[in-house]
Short mmCIF file of C-alpha atoms and ligand atoms in Angstrom, two decimals:
data_model
loop_
_atom_site.label_atom_id
_atom_site.label_comp_id
_atom_site.label_asym_id
_atom_site.label_seq_id
_atom_site.Cartn_x
_atom_site.Cartn_y
_atom_site.Cartn_z
CA MET A 9 -83.70 -42.92 125.98
CA THR A 10 -84.55 -45.95 128.10
CA GLN A 11 -82.29 -48.86 129.01
CA THR A 12 -84.41 -51.43 127.19
CA GLU A 13 -84.45 -49.54 123.93
CA GLN A 14 -82.49 -51.18 121.12
CA TYR A 15 -79.98 -49.42 118.97
CA ARG A 16 -79.72 -50.96 115.51
CA PHE A 17 -77.30 -49.56 112.98
CA PRO A 18 -77.28 -49.98 109.19
CA LYS A 19 -75.97 -53.38 108.02
CA ASP A 20 -73.06 -51.79 106.16
CA PHE A 21 -72.01 -49.50 109.05
CA TRP A 22 -68.21 -49.24 109.38
CA TRP A 23 -67.18 -50.77 112.71
CA GLY A 24 -63.54 -50.52 113.57
CA SER A 25 -60.80 -48.47 115.12
CA SER A 26 -58.08 -46.05 114.20
CA ALA A 27 -54.36 -45.70 114.86
CA SER A 28 -51.34 -43.82 113.59
CA ALA A 29 -47.91 -44.89 112.39
CA THR A 30 -45.71 -43.07 114.88
CA GLN A 31 -47.89 -44.15 117.80
CA THR A 32 -47.95 -47.88 116.98
CA GLU A 33 -45.28 -49.05 114.56
CA GLY A 34 -42.14 -48.78 116.64
CA ALA A 35 -38.99 -49.69 114.67
CA ALA A 36 -38.38 -45.95 114.46
CA ASP A 37 -34.71 -46.37 113.62
CA ARG A 38 -34.91 -49.55 111.57
CA ASP A 39 -35.05 -50.51 107.91
CA GLY A 40 -34.12 -47.11 106.61
CA LYS A 41 -36.76 -44.95 108.28
CA GLY A 42 -35.76 -41.28 108.50
CA GLN A 43 -36.25 -39.23 111.64
CA ASN A 44 -39.44 -37.28 112.15
CA ILE A 45 -40.03 -34.43 114.58
CA TRP A 46 -40.97 -36.87 117.38
CA ASP A 47 -37.79 -38.90 117.11
CA TYR A 48 -35.80 -35.71 117.08
CA TRP A 49 -37.61 -33.90 119.89
CA PHE A 50 -37.40 -36.92 122.17
CA GLU A 51 -33.67 -37.20 121.54
CA LYS A 52 -33.27 -33.56 122.49
CA GLU A 53 -35.71 -33.23 125.40
CA PRO A 54 -36.76 -36.62 126.81
CA HIS A 55 -38.06 -34.93 129.97
CA ARG A 56 -40.97 -33.48 127.98
CA PHE A 57 -42.40 -37.01 127.63
CA PHE A 58 -44.24 -38.97 130.34
CA ASP A 59 -41.81 -41.31 132.13
CA HIS A 60 -39.23 -40.29 129.53
CA VAL A 61 -40.62 -42.81 127.04
CA GLY A 62 -40.04 -41.91 123.39
CA PRO A 63 -41.33 -43.08 120.02
CA ALA A 64 -38.57 -45.60 119.26
CA ALA A 65 -40.42 -48.79 120.15
CA THR A 66 -44.12 -47.86 120.58
CA SER A 67 -46.49 -50.86 120.18
CA GLN A 68 -44.39 -52.92 117.75
CA PHE A 69 -47.01 -53.04 115.01
CA TYR A 70 -44.12 -53.10 112.55
CA ASP A 71 -43.18 -56.55 113.80
CA ASN A 72 -46.56 -57.87 114.99
CA TYR A 73 -48.98 -56.56 112.39
CA LYS A 74 -50.11 -60.00 111.25
CA GLU A 75 -51.11 -61.00 114.76
CA ASP A 76 -52.67 -57.58 115.40
CA ILE A 77 -54.76 -57.73 112.24
CA ARG A 78 -55.89 -61.22 113.16
CA LEU A 79 -57.11 -59.76 116.45
CA MET A 80 -58.90 -56.94 114.64
CA LYS A 81 -60.80 -59.51 112.65
CA GLU A 82 -61.61 -61.41 115.81
CA LEU A 83 -63.05 -58.22 117.30
CA GLY A 84 -65.47 -57.77 114.42
CA HIS A 85 -63.67 -55.01 112.52
CA ASN A 86 -64.77 -54.41 108.94
CA SER A 87 -62.52 -51.34 108.61
CA PHE A 88 -59.38 -49.92 110.19
CA ARG A 89 -57.74 -46.53 109.83
CA MET A 90 -53.98 -46.39 109.80
CA SER A 91 -51.47 -43.81 108.68
CA ILE A 92 -48.39 -44.03 106.55
CA SER A 93 -45.24 -42.66 108.09
CA TRP A 94 -43.91 -40.17 105.57
CA SER A 95 -40.39 -40.40 107.01
CA ARG A 96 -40.48 -44.20 106.71
CA LEU A 97 -41.61 -44.17 103.08
CA ILE A 98 -39.47 -41.22 101.95
CA PRO A 99 -36.83 -40.82 104.68
CA ASP A 100 -35.81 -37.26 103.78
CA GLY A 101 -39.34 -36.13 102.98
CA THR A 102 -38.34 -35.73 99.32
CA GLY A 103 -36.21 -37.86 97.04
CA GLU A 104 -35.44 -41.57 97.50
CA LEU A 105 -38.21 -43.99 98.23
CA ASN A 106 -37.49 -46.56 100.93
CA ALA A 107 -38.27 -49.91 99.27
CA LYS A 108 -38.49 -51.74 102.61
CA ALA A 109 -41.16 -49.31 103.79
CA ALA A 110 -43.17 -49.76 100.60
CA GLU A 111 -42.97 -53.50 101.11
CA PHE A 112 -44.16 -53.14 104.72
CA TYR A 113 -47.20 -51.04 103.82
CA HIS A 114 -48.04 -53.34 100.91
CA SER A 115 -48.09 -56.30 103.30
CA VAL A 116 -50.17 -54.50 105.92
CA ILE A 117 -52.75 -53.47 103.32
CA ASP A 118 -52.85 -57.02 101.88
CA GLU A 119 -53.20 -58.54 105.31
CA LEU A 120 -56.14 -56.26 106.15
CA ILE A 121 -57.92 -57.03 102.90
CA VAL A 122 -57.37 -60.78 103.21
CA ASN A 123 -59.01 -60.54 106.65
CA GLY A 124 -62.03 -58.68 105.31
CA ILE A 125 -61.01 -55.35 106.85
CA GLU A 126 -61.09 -52.31 104.62
CA PRO A 127 -57.97 -50.14 105.02
CA PHE A 128 -58.66 -46.44 105.47
CA VAL A 129 -55.31 -44.75 104.91
CA ASN A 130 -54.26 -41.38 106.23
CA LEU A 131 -51.20 -39.58 104.87
CA PHE A 132 -50.23 -37.28 107.71
CA HIS A 133 -50.70 -37.79 111.43
CA PHE A 134 -48.57 -35.14 113.21
CA ASP A 135 -45.28 -36.67 112.02
CA MET A 136 -43.32 -34.23 109.89
CA PRO A 137 -40.07 -35.67 108.48
CA MET A 138 -37.20 -33.95 110.29
CA GLU A 139 -35.40 -33.00 107.08
CA LEU A 140 -38.44 -30.94 106.07
CA GLN A 141 -38.83 -29.47 109.55
CA LYS A 142 -35.27 -28.22 109.22
CA ILE A 143 -36.39 -26.00 106.34
CA GLY A 144 -39.42 -24.82 108.35
CA GLY A 145 -41.92 -27.67 107.95
CA TRP A 146 -45.35 -26.35 106.97
CA VAL A 147 -44.14 -22.76 107.26
CA ASN A 148 -42.16 -23.36 104.06
CA ARG A 149 -44.10 -23.68 100.82
CA GLU A 150 -41.61 -26.29 99.58
CA THR A 151 -43.13 -28.69 102.10
CA VAL A 152 -46.44 -28.43 100.25
CA ASP A 153 -44.72 -29.54 97.03
CA ALA A 154 -42.94 -32.36 98.86
CA TYR A 155 -46.23 -33.47 100.41
CA GLU A 156 -48.01 -33.52 97.05
CA ASN A 157 -45.23 -35.68 95.68
CA TYR A 158 -45.46 -38.00 98.71
CA ALA A 159 -49.26 -38.23 98.25
CA ARG A 160 -48.85 -39.07 94.56
CA THR A 161 -46.33 -41.77 95.49
CA CYS A 162 -48.81 -43.32 97.95
CA PHE A 163 -51.68 -43.25 95.44
CA ARG A 164 -49.44 -44.84 92.80
CA LEU A 165 -48.16 -47.55 95.15
CA PHE A 166 -51.29 -48.39 97.10
CA GLY A 167 -54.26 -46.77 95.29
CA GLY A 168 -55.13 -50.01 93.51
CA ARG A 169 -56.24 -51.56 96.79
CA VAL A 170 -56.87 -48.62 99.11
CA LYS A 171 -60.18 -46.93 98.30
CA LYS A 172 -60.49 -44.56 101.25
CA TRP A 173 -57.81 -41.93 101.67
CA PHE A 174 -57.36 -39.08 104.08
CA THR A 175 -55.00 -36.18 103.53
CA HIS A 176 -54.55 -35.19 107.19
CA ASN A 177 -55.56 -36.10 110.70
CA GLU A 178 -56.57 -33.15 112.89
CA PRO A 179 -54.59 -30.53 110.96
CA ILE A 180 -55.36 -27.85 113.56
CA VAL A 181 -53.42 -29.79 116.20
CA PRO A 182 -49.89 -29.29 114.78
CA VAL A 183 -50.83 -25.59 114.45
CA GLU A 184 -51.82 -25.44 118.11
CA GLY A 185 -49.12 -27.77 119.40
CA GLY A 186 -46.17 -26.57 117.36
CA TYR A 187 -46.89 -22.84 116.98
CA LEU A 188 -49.26 -21.68 119.75
CA TYR A 189 -49.36 -23.78 122.91
CA ASP A 190 -46.05 -25.65 123.14
CA PHE A 191 -46.99 -29.33 123.00
CA HIS A 192 -45.43 -30.35 119.66
CA TYR A 193 -42.05 -29.62 118.16
CA PRO A 194 -40.90 -26.94 117.17
CA ASN A 195 -42.46 -25.49 120.35
CA LYS A 196 -42.94 -22.00 119.01
CA VAL A 197 -45.40 -19.38 120.15
CA ASP A 198 -45.82 -17.41 116.96
CA PHE A 199 -49.25 -16.66 115.58
CA LYS A 200 -47.93 -15.47 112.22
CA GLU A 201 -46.22 -18.79 111.63
CA ALA A 202 -49.25 -20.64 112.99
CA VAL A 203 -51.46 -19.04 110.34
CA GLN A 204 -48.94 -19.87 107.62
CA VAL A 205 -48.75 -23.48 108.81
CA GLY A 206 -52.54 -23.70 108.78
CA PHE A 207 -52.79 -22.26 105.29
CA HIS A 208 -50.08 -24.44 103.80
CA THR A 209 -51.57 -27.54 105.42
CA MET A 210 -54.96 -26.72 103.94
CA LEU A 211 -53.40 -26.07 100.55
CA SER A 212 -51.52 -29.38 100.73
CA SER A 213 -54.79 -31.19 101.39
CA ALA A 214 -56.46 -29.63 98.34
CA ARG A 215 -53.37 -30.32 96.21
CA ALA A 216 -53.41 -34.00 97.21
CA ILE A 217 -57.12 -34.20 96.36
CA GLN A 218 -56.42 -32.58 93.00
CA ALA A 219 -53.62 -35.09 92.36
CA TYR A 220 -55.87 -37.99 93.37
CA ARG A 221 -58.45 -36.96 90.80
CA GLU A 222 -55.87 -36.18 88.11
CA MET A 223 -54.48 -39.67 88.59
CA LYS A 224 -57.97 -41.04 87.97
CA GLN A 225 -58.06 -42.96 91.20
CA ASP A 226 -61.42 -44.58 91.80
CA GLY A 227 -61.85 -44.38 95.58
CA LYS A 228 -62.85 -41.59 97.93
CA ILE A 229 -60.60 -39.00 99.47
CA GLY A 230 -61.26 -36.90 102.52
CA ILE A 231 -59.80 -35.33 105.63
CA ILE A 232 -60.11 -36.11 109.33
CA LEU A 233 -60.98 -33.18 111.59
CA ASN A 234 -61.32 -32.89 115.33
CA LEU A 235 -64.58 -31.01 115.48
CA THR A 236 -64.86 -29.69 119.00
CA PRO A 237 -68.18 -27.92 119.36
CA SER A 238 -67.88 -24.50 121.01
CA TYR A 239 -70.57 -24.05 123.62
CA PRO A 240 -70.97 -20.54 125.04
CA ARG A 241 -71.48 -20.19 128.79
CA SER A 242 -74.82 -18.44 128.27
CA SER A 243 -77.04 -16.84 125.67
CA HIS A 244 -75.59 -13.42 126.48
CA PRO A 245 -74.47 -11.94 123.14
CA ALA A 246 -70.90 -11.53 124.39
CA ASP A 247 -70.68 -15.23 125.33
CA VAL A 248 -72.30 -16.27 122.05
CA LYS A 249 -69.81 -14.19 120.09
CA ALA A 250 -66.93 -15.75 122.03
CA GLY A 251 -68.26 -19.17 121.03
CA GLU A 252 -68.56 -18.22 117.38
CA ILE A 253 -65.00 -16.94 117.26
CA ALA A 254 -63.59 -20.05 118.95
CA ASP A 255 -65.53 -22.12 116.44
CA ALA A 256 -64.09 -20.15 113.51
CA PHE A 257 -60.51 -20.58 114.77
CA PHE A 258 -60.58 -24.22 115.77
CA ASN A 259 -63.29 -25.91 113.69
CA ARG A 260 -64.30 -23.88 110.69
CA SER A 261 -60.68 -22.95 109.81
CA PHE A 262 -60.36 -26.42 108.19
CA LEU A 263 -63.97 -27.57 107.97
CA ASP A 264 -65.19 -24.77 105.70
CA PRO A 265 -62.36 -24.90 103.13
CA SER A 266 -62.34 -28.73 103.17
CA VAL A 267 -66.07 -29.10 102.57
CA LYS A 268 -67.15 -25.79 101.00
CA GLY A 269 -63.90 -24.66 99.42
CA GLU A 270 -63.76 -21.32 101.23
CA PHE A 271 -62.45 -19.91 104.51
CA PRO A 272 -64.96 -18.53 107.05
CA LYS A 273 -65.47 -14.80 106.63
CA GLU A 274 -65.31 -14.21 110.39
CA LEU A 275 -61.86 -15.75 110.57
CA VAL A 276 -60.55 -13.91 107.52
CA ALA A 277 -61.80 -10.61 109.01
CA ILE A 278 -59.93 -11.22 112.28
CA LEU A 279 -56.71 -12.18 110.49
CA LYS A 280 -56.94 -9.04 108.34
CA ASN A 281 -57.66 -6.78 111.31
CA GLU A 282 -54.86 -8.21 113.38
CA GLY A 283 -52.37 -8.17 110.50
CA PHE A 284 -51.88 -11.93 110.19
CA VAL A 285 -52.85 -12.70 106.59
CA PRO A 286 -50.61 -15.57 105.39
CA ASP A 287 -48.50 -15.49 102.23
CA TYR A 288 -50.37 -17.13 99.36
CA LYS A 289 -50.77 -17.10 95.61
CA LYS A 290 -54.09 -16.21 94.03
CA GLU A 291 -54.34 -19.60 92.34
CA ASP A 292 -54.08 -21.35 95.74
CA LEU A 293 -57.59 -20.18 96.55
CA GLU A 294 -58.83 -21.68 93.28
CA VAL A 295 -57.16 -25.01 94.09
CA ILE A 296 -58.83 -25.01 97.51
CA LYS A 297 -62.18 -23.99 96.04
CA HIS A 298 -62.26 -26.78 93.44
CA ASN A 299 -60.83 -29.65 95.45
CA THR A 300 -63.14 -30.30 98.35
CA VAL A 301 -63.46 -33.66 100.10
CA ASP A 302 -65.65 -36.66 99.24
CA LEU A 303 -65.75 -37.93 102.78
CA LEU A 304 -65.20 -36.43 106.22
CA GLY A 305 -63.73 -38.16 109.27
CA VAL A 306 -64.89 -36.65 112.57
CA ASN A 307 -62.78 -37.07 115.68
CA TYR A 308 -64.69 -36.23 118.81
CA TYR A 309 -63.47 -36.39 122.39
CA GLN A 310 -64.66 -33.30 124.23
CA PRO A 311 -66.56 -30.05 123.87
CA ARG A 312 -65.01 -26.60 124.13
CA ARG A 313 -66.83 -24.32 126.56
CA VAL A 314 -66.13 -20.64 126.34
CA LYS A 315 -67.21 -17.30 127.73
CA ALA A 316 -66.53 -13.65 126.93
CA LYS A 317 -63.16 -12.44 128.18
CA GLU A 318 -63.04 -11.42 131.82
CA HIS A 319 -60.01 -9.12 131.53
CA LEU A 320 -58.31 -7.01 128.91
CA PRO A 321 -55.41 -9.01 127.46
CA ASN A 322 -51.84 -7.97 128.11
CA PRO A 323 -51.05 -5.96 124.96
CA ASP A 324 -47.42 -7.15 125.02
CA ALA A 325 -48.24 -10.86 125.28
CA PRO A 326 -47.95 -12.95 122.12
CA PHE A 327 -51.16 -12.95 120.10
CA LEU A 328 -53.21 -16.10 120.63
CA PRO A 329 -56.77 -16.92 119.54
CA ASP A 330 -57.67 -16.74 123.23
CA ARG A 331 -57.52 -12.98 122.95
CA TYR A 332 -61.17 -13.33 121.92
CA PHE A 333 -62.54 -15.72 124.55
CA ASP A 334 -61.85 -17.38 127.90
CA PRO A 335 -62.32 -21.05 128.63
CA TYR A 336 -65.41 -21.72 130.71
CA VAL A 337 -65.41 -24.39 133.40
CA MET A 338 -69.02 -25.46 133.62
CA PRO A 339 -70.12 -26.46 137.12
CA GLY A 340 -71.22 -30.09 137.23
CA ARG A 341 -69.47 -31.15 134.06
CA LYS A 342 -68.55 -34.83 133.74
CA MET A 343 -64.83 -35.42 133.47
CA ASN A 344 -62.37 -38.06 132.40
CA PRO A 345 -59.90 -37.17 135.16
CA HIS A 346 -57.01 -39.10 133.57
CA ARG A 347 -56.92 -37.02 130.41
CA GLY A 348 -58.54 -33.94 131.97
CA TRP A 349 -61.16 -33.85 129.22
CA GLU A 350 -64.87 -33.29 129.70
CA ILE A 351 -67.16 -36.11 128.56
CA TYR A 352 -70.24 -34.75 126.83
CA GLU A 353 -71.86 -37.41 124.69
CA LYS A 354 -74.44 -35.17 123.05
CA GLY A 355 -71.58 -33.25 121.41
CA VAL A 356 -71.28 -35.94 118.76
CA TYR A 357 -74.94 -35.50 117.83
CA ASP A 358 -74.56 -31.72 117.66
CA ILE A 359 -71.63 -32.12 115.26
CA LEU A 360 -73.54 -34.52 113.01
CA ILE A 361 -76.61 -32.29 112.91
CA ASN A 362 -74.42 -29.28 112.14
CA LEU A 363 -72.88 -31.20 109.23
CA LYS A 364 -76.34 -32.16 108.05
CA GLU A 365 -77.77 -28.68 108.22
CA ASN A 366 -74.82 -26.50 107.28
CA TYR A 367 -72.43 -28.69 105.28
CA GLY A 368 -74.70 -30.37 102.74
CA ASN A 369 -74.99 -33.51 104.89
CA ILE A 370 -71.63 -34.64 103.59
CA GLU A 371 -70.84 -38.35 103.93
CA CYS A 372 -68.95 -38.75 107.19
CA PHE A 373 -68.01 -41.17 109.93
CA ILE A 374 -66.75 -40.98 113.48
CA SER A 375 -63.06 -41.54 112.88
CA GLU A 376 -61.95 -41.21 116.53
CA ASN A 377 -63.70 -41.25 119.87
CA GLY A 378 -62.37 -42.84 123.00
CA MET A 379 -61.32 -42.69 126.59
CA GLY A 380 -57.75 -42.70 127.87
CA VAL A 381 -57.40 -44.19 131.36
CA GLU A 382 -54.31 -44.37 133.55
CA GLY A 383 -53.35 -47.51 135.48
CA GLU A 384 -55.74 -49.94 133.78
CA GLU A 385 -53.74 -52.91 135.06
CA ARG A 386 -55.60 -52.60 138.37
CA PHE A 387 -58.79 -53.65 136.57
CA ARG A 388 -57.41 -56.99 135.43
CA ASP A 389 -59.49 -59.92 136.76
CA GLU A 390 -58.30 -63.48 137.57
CA GLN A 391 -58.68 -64.48 133.92
CA GLY A 392 -56.35 -61.65 133.02
CA ILE A 393 -59.03 -59.54 131.31
CA ILE A 394 -59.14 -55.81 131.94
CA GLN A 395 -62.67 -55.00 133.07
CA ASP A 396 -63.04 -51.63 131.37
CA ASP A 397 -66.77 -51.15 131.90
CA TYR A 398 -66.23 -47.38 131.90
CA ARG A 399 -65.08 -47.63 128.26
CA ILE A 400 -68.10 -49.71 127.26
CA GLU A 401 -70.32 -47.10 128.91
CA PHE A 402 -68.46 -44.30 127.13
CA ILE A 403 -68.83 -45.92 123.69
CA LYS A 404 -72.45 -46.89 124.27
CA GLU A 405 -73.51 -43.41 125.30
CA HIS A 406 -71.88 -41.90 122.21
CA LEU A 407 -73.38 -44.55 119.94
CA LYS A 408 -76.84 -43.73 121.25
CA TRP A 409 -76.46 -40.14 120.10
CA ILE A 410 -75.03 -41.24 116.76
CA HIS A 411 -78.02 -43.53 116.36
CA ARG A 412 -80.36 -40.65 117.01
CA ALA A 413 -78.54 -38.51 114.44
CA ILE A 414 -78.98 -41.30 111.87
CA GLN A 415 -82.69 -41.41 112.61
CA GLU A 416 -82.80 -37.69 111.94
CA GLY A 417 -81.12 -38.11 108.56
CA SER A 418 -77.40 -37.73 109.29
CA ASN A 419 -75.14 -39.22 106.64
CA VAL A 420 -72.81 -40.83 109.22
CA LYS A 421 -71.46 -44.14 107.97
CA GLY A 422 -69.38 -45.62 110.76
CA TYR A 423 -67.70 -45.56 114.15
CA HIS A 424 -64.00 -46.07 114.80
CA LEU A 425 -62.70 -46.15 118.33
CA TRP A 426 -59.41 -44.55 119.23
CA THR A 427 -57.69 -46.97 119.33
CA PHE A 428 -57.26 -50.64 118.52
CA MET A 429 -54.51 -51.44 121.01
CA ASP A 430 -52.85 -49.30 123.67
CA ASN A 431 -50.37 -46.98 122.06
CA TRP A 432 -47.92 -44.15 122.56
CA SER A 433 -49.78 -40.88 123.12
CA TRP A 434 -47.27 -38.23 122.07
CA THR A 435 -46.01 -36.36 125.14
CA ASN A 436 -48.24 -38.50 127.37
CA ALA A 437 -46.39 -41.59 126.08
CA TYR A 438 -48.01 -44.67 127.69
CA LYS A 439 -49.68 -42.82 130.57
CA ASN A 440 -53.29 -43.22 129.40
CA ARG A 441 -54.51 -46.36 127.66
CA TYR A 442 -57.17 -46.21 124.96
CA GLY A 443 -57.24 -49.64 123.30
CA PHE A 444 -59.71 -52.48 122.90
CA VAL A 445 -56.58 -54.54 123.42
CA SER A 446 -54.05 -54.01 126.17
CA VAL A 447 -50.35 -53.92 125.43
CA ASN A 448 -48.22 -55.08 128.33
CA LEU A 449 -44.94 -53.23 128.12
CA GLU A 450 -43.49 -55.33 130.93
CA LYS A 451 -44.11 -58.52 128.94
CA ASP A 452 -42.64 -57.53 125.60
CA GLY A 453 -45.86 -55.92 124.40
CA GLU A 454 -48.11 -58.92 125.09
CA ARG A 455 -51.65 -58.32 123.78
CA THR A 456 -54.83 -59.20 125.70
CA VAL A 457 -58.32 -58.28 124.64
CA LYS A 458 -60.14 -56.09 127.17
CA LYS A 459 -63.79 -56.53 128.11
CA SER A 460 -64.64 -53.64 125.78
CA GLY A 461 -63.05 -55.49 122.85
CA ASN A 462 -65.27 -58.51 123.37
CA TRP A 463 -68.29 -56.29 123.83
CA PHE A 464 -67.53 -54.38 120.61
CA LYS A 465 -67.24 -57.63 118.68
CA LYS A 466 -70.87 -58.43 119.59
CA VAL A 467 -72.02 -54.93 118.71
CA ALA A 468 -70.36 -55.16 115.28
CA GLU A 469 -71.77 -58.62 114.64
CA GLN A 470 -75.28 -57.71 115.74
CA HIS A 471 -75.20 -54.25 114.12
CA GLY A 472 -75.93 -52.60 117.43
CA PHE A 473 -76.79 -53.30 121.04
C1 BGP B 71 -56.20 -37.32 118.86
C2 BGP B 71 -55.11 -37.84 117.97
C3 BGP B 71 -54.58 -39.18 118.32
C4 BGP B 71 -54.66 -39.58 119.78
C5 BGP B 71 -55.90 -39.05 120.49
C6 BGP B 71 -55.87 -39.16 122.00
O1 BGP B 71 -56.09 -35.95 118.93
O2 BGP B 71 -55.51 -37.88 116.62
O3 BGP B 71 -53.30 -39.29 117.76
O4 BGP B 71 -53.47 -39.50 120.41
O5 BGP B 71 -56.15 -37.71 120.18
O6 BGP B 71 -55.17 -38.10 122.58
P1 BGP B 71 -53.91 -38.30 123.53
O7 BGP B 71 -53.12 -39.39 122.90
O8 BGP B 71 -53.19 -37.01 123.53
O9 BGP B 71 -54.44 -38.67 124.86
#
């Protein structure tokens, strides 16, 4: 692709950004919100969070949403993905509805629509209500019932104006973080529970979709998955097999049931062989089979490179998916050193072509993509604008591959950057900044549009670059 080439996107392409409740709202202990696992974990172990900054205040969207939405409009957004905080809307996870929370989400949705920005609403973004975590969170089947009830409540309250719904964001991440690799509460390393959590989460997604259709809602409902392509080190059959297994664990575990209504055979075979089949009822598989998604959100940050295992695993170590592959550090890879993630732009094209060829070319969009950078203040110029040319470059290079996928027939409908304004990144807190808009924590959260924000506005207005 040459520099002078032009990249035009369809006129109705969705240009925007994405965010989540816990990472942006703040007001974590106000207006009746219940605790979620992040509030609780931070209270217990603040040292696990960068600079000991917790989720209490985050980016104050709760108080500033009108101003923030005005800025979104200014930056050319025609759509924005947010999430509802379950523990704000239903503080105990089940039972009483918090009227103040309903009022808040009503106003946010109204404000977006008035500004010509379509709200895309996600129901679960890593933030399990603490009261439900106390009974085991997704390990406990009761959480699936509670979630279905929460989803029904959201459809009833907001379904008249929200026409794009998502059941979960990156459902594999709470499995990895909470039950395998120790980066989310409850910090367990327990593959049996991990599999149960995965299954119940998948079931909850299908049950919410079923409820959505039963309630005769007239929008679209989908799921947002972090599809991280697994690239084997080489074409050696052992490397290729390692790649296929990693793909089954981390991508196809949710992609196949969400889109095709069935779990990948390779994964089921491993779980059976290793003795980790989850508890389920026969009818669950029917619910999953008949309630697949209308629309798929694709989050893409980095590829996963793998190779065949170098050594026999320690037989006494806890079982982890990595028993089947080793990570592969490819010489010459391009890195984002702040986040420690490889940048591989073509990955987004490979995902879209895979969806086209193997998943019925399902309607999809890039629901997250972005670059977290530490210490962005040093790039502020005399006018006070952060000169984040590296982010413009990052977005551009990904958009070029998305453009190519469209030319080859991909059904990709939009691009949302992670994220609109700098926010709280879980255990990384405010270390890395991702936004089109900077949030100055020293100056009471003052917002200033970065160079990338102004650039994106033009791209959205001109349908390309
Ligand atoms: C995705 C999550 C987001 C966001 C992003 C960046 O996995 O959906 O919530 O945080 O990654 O990652 P991080 O914040 O860990 O740098």
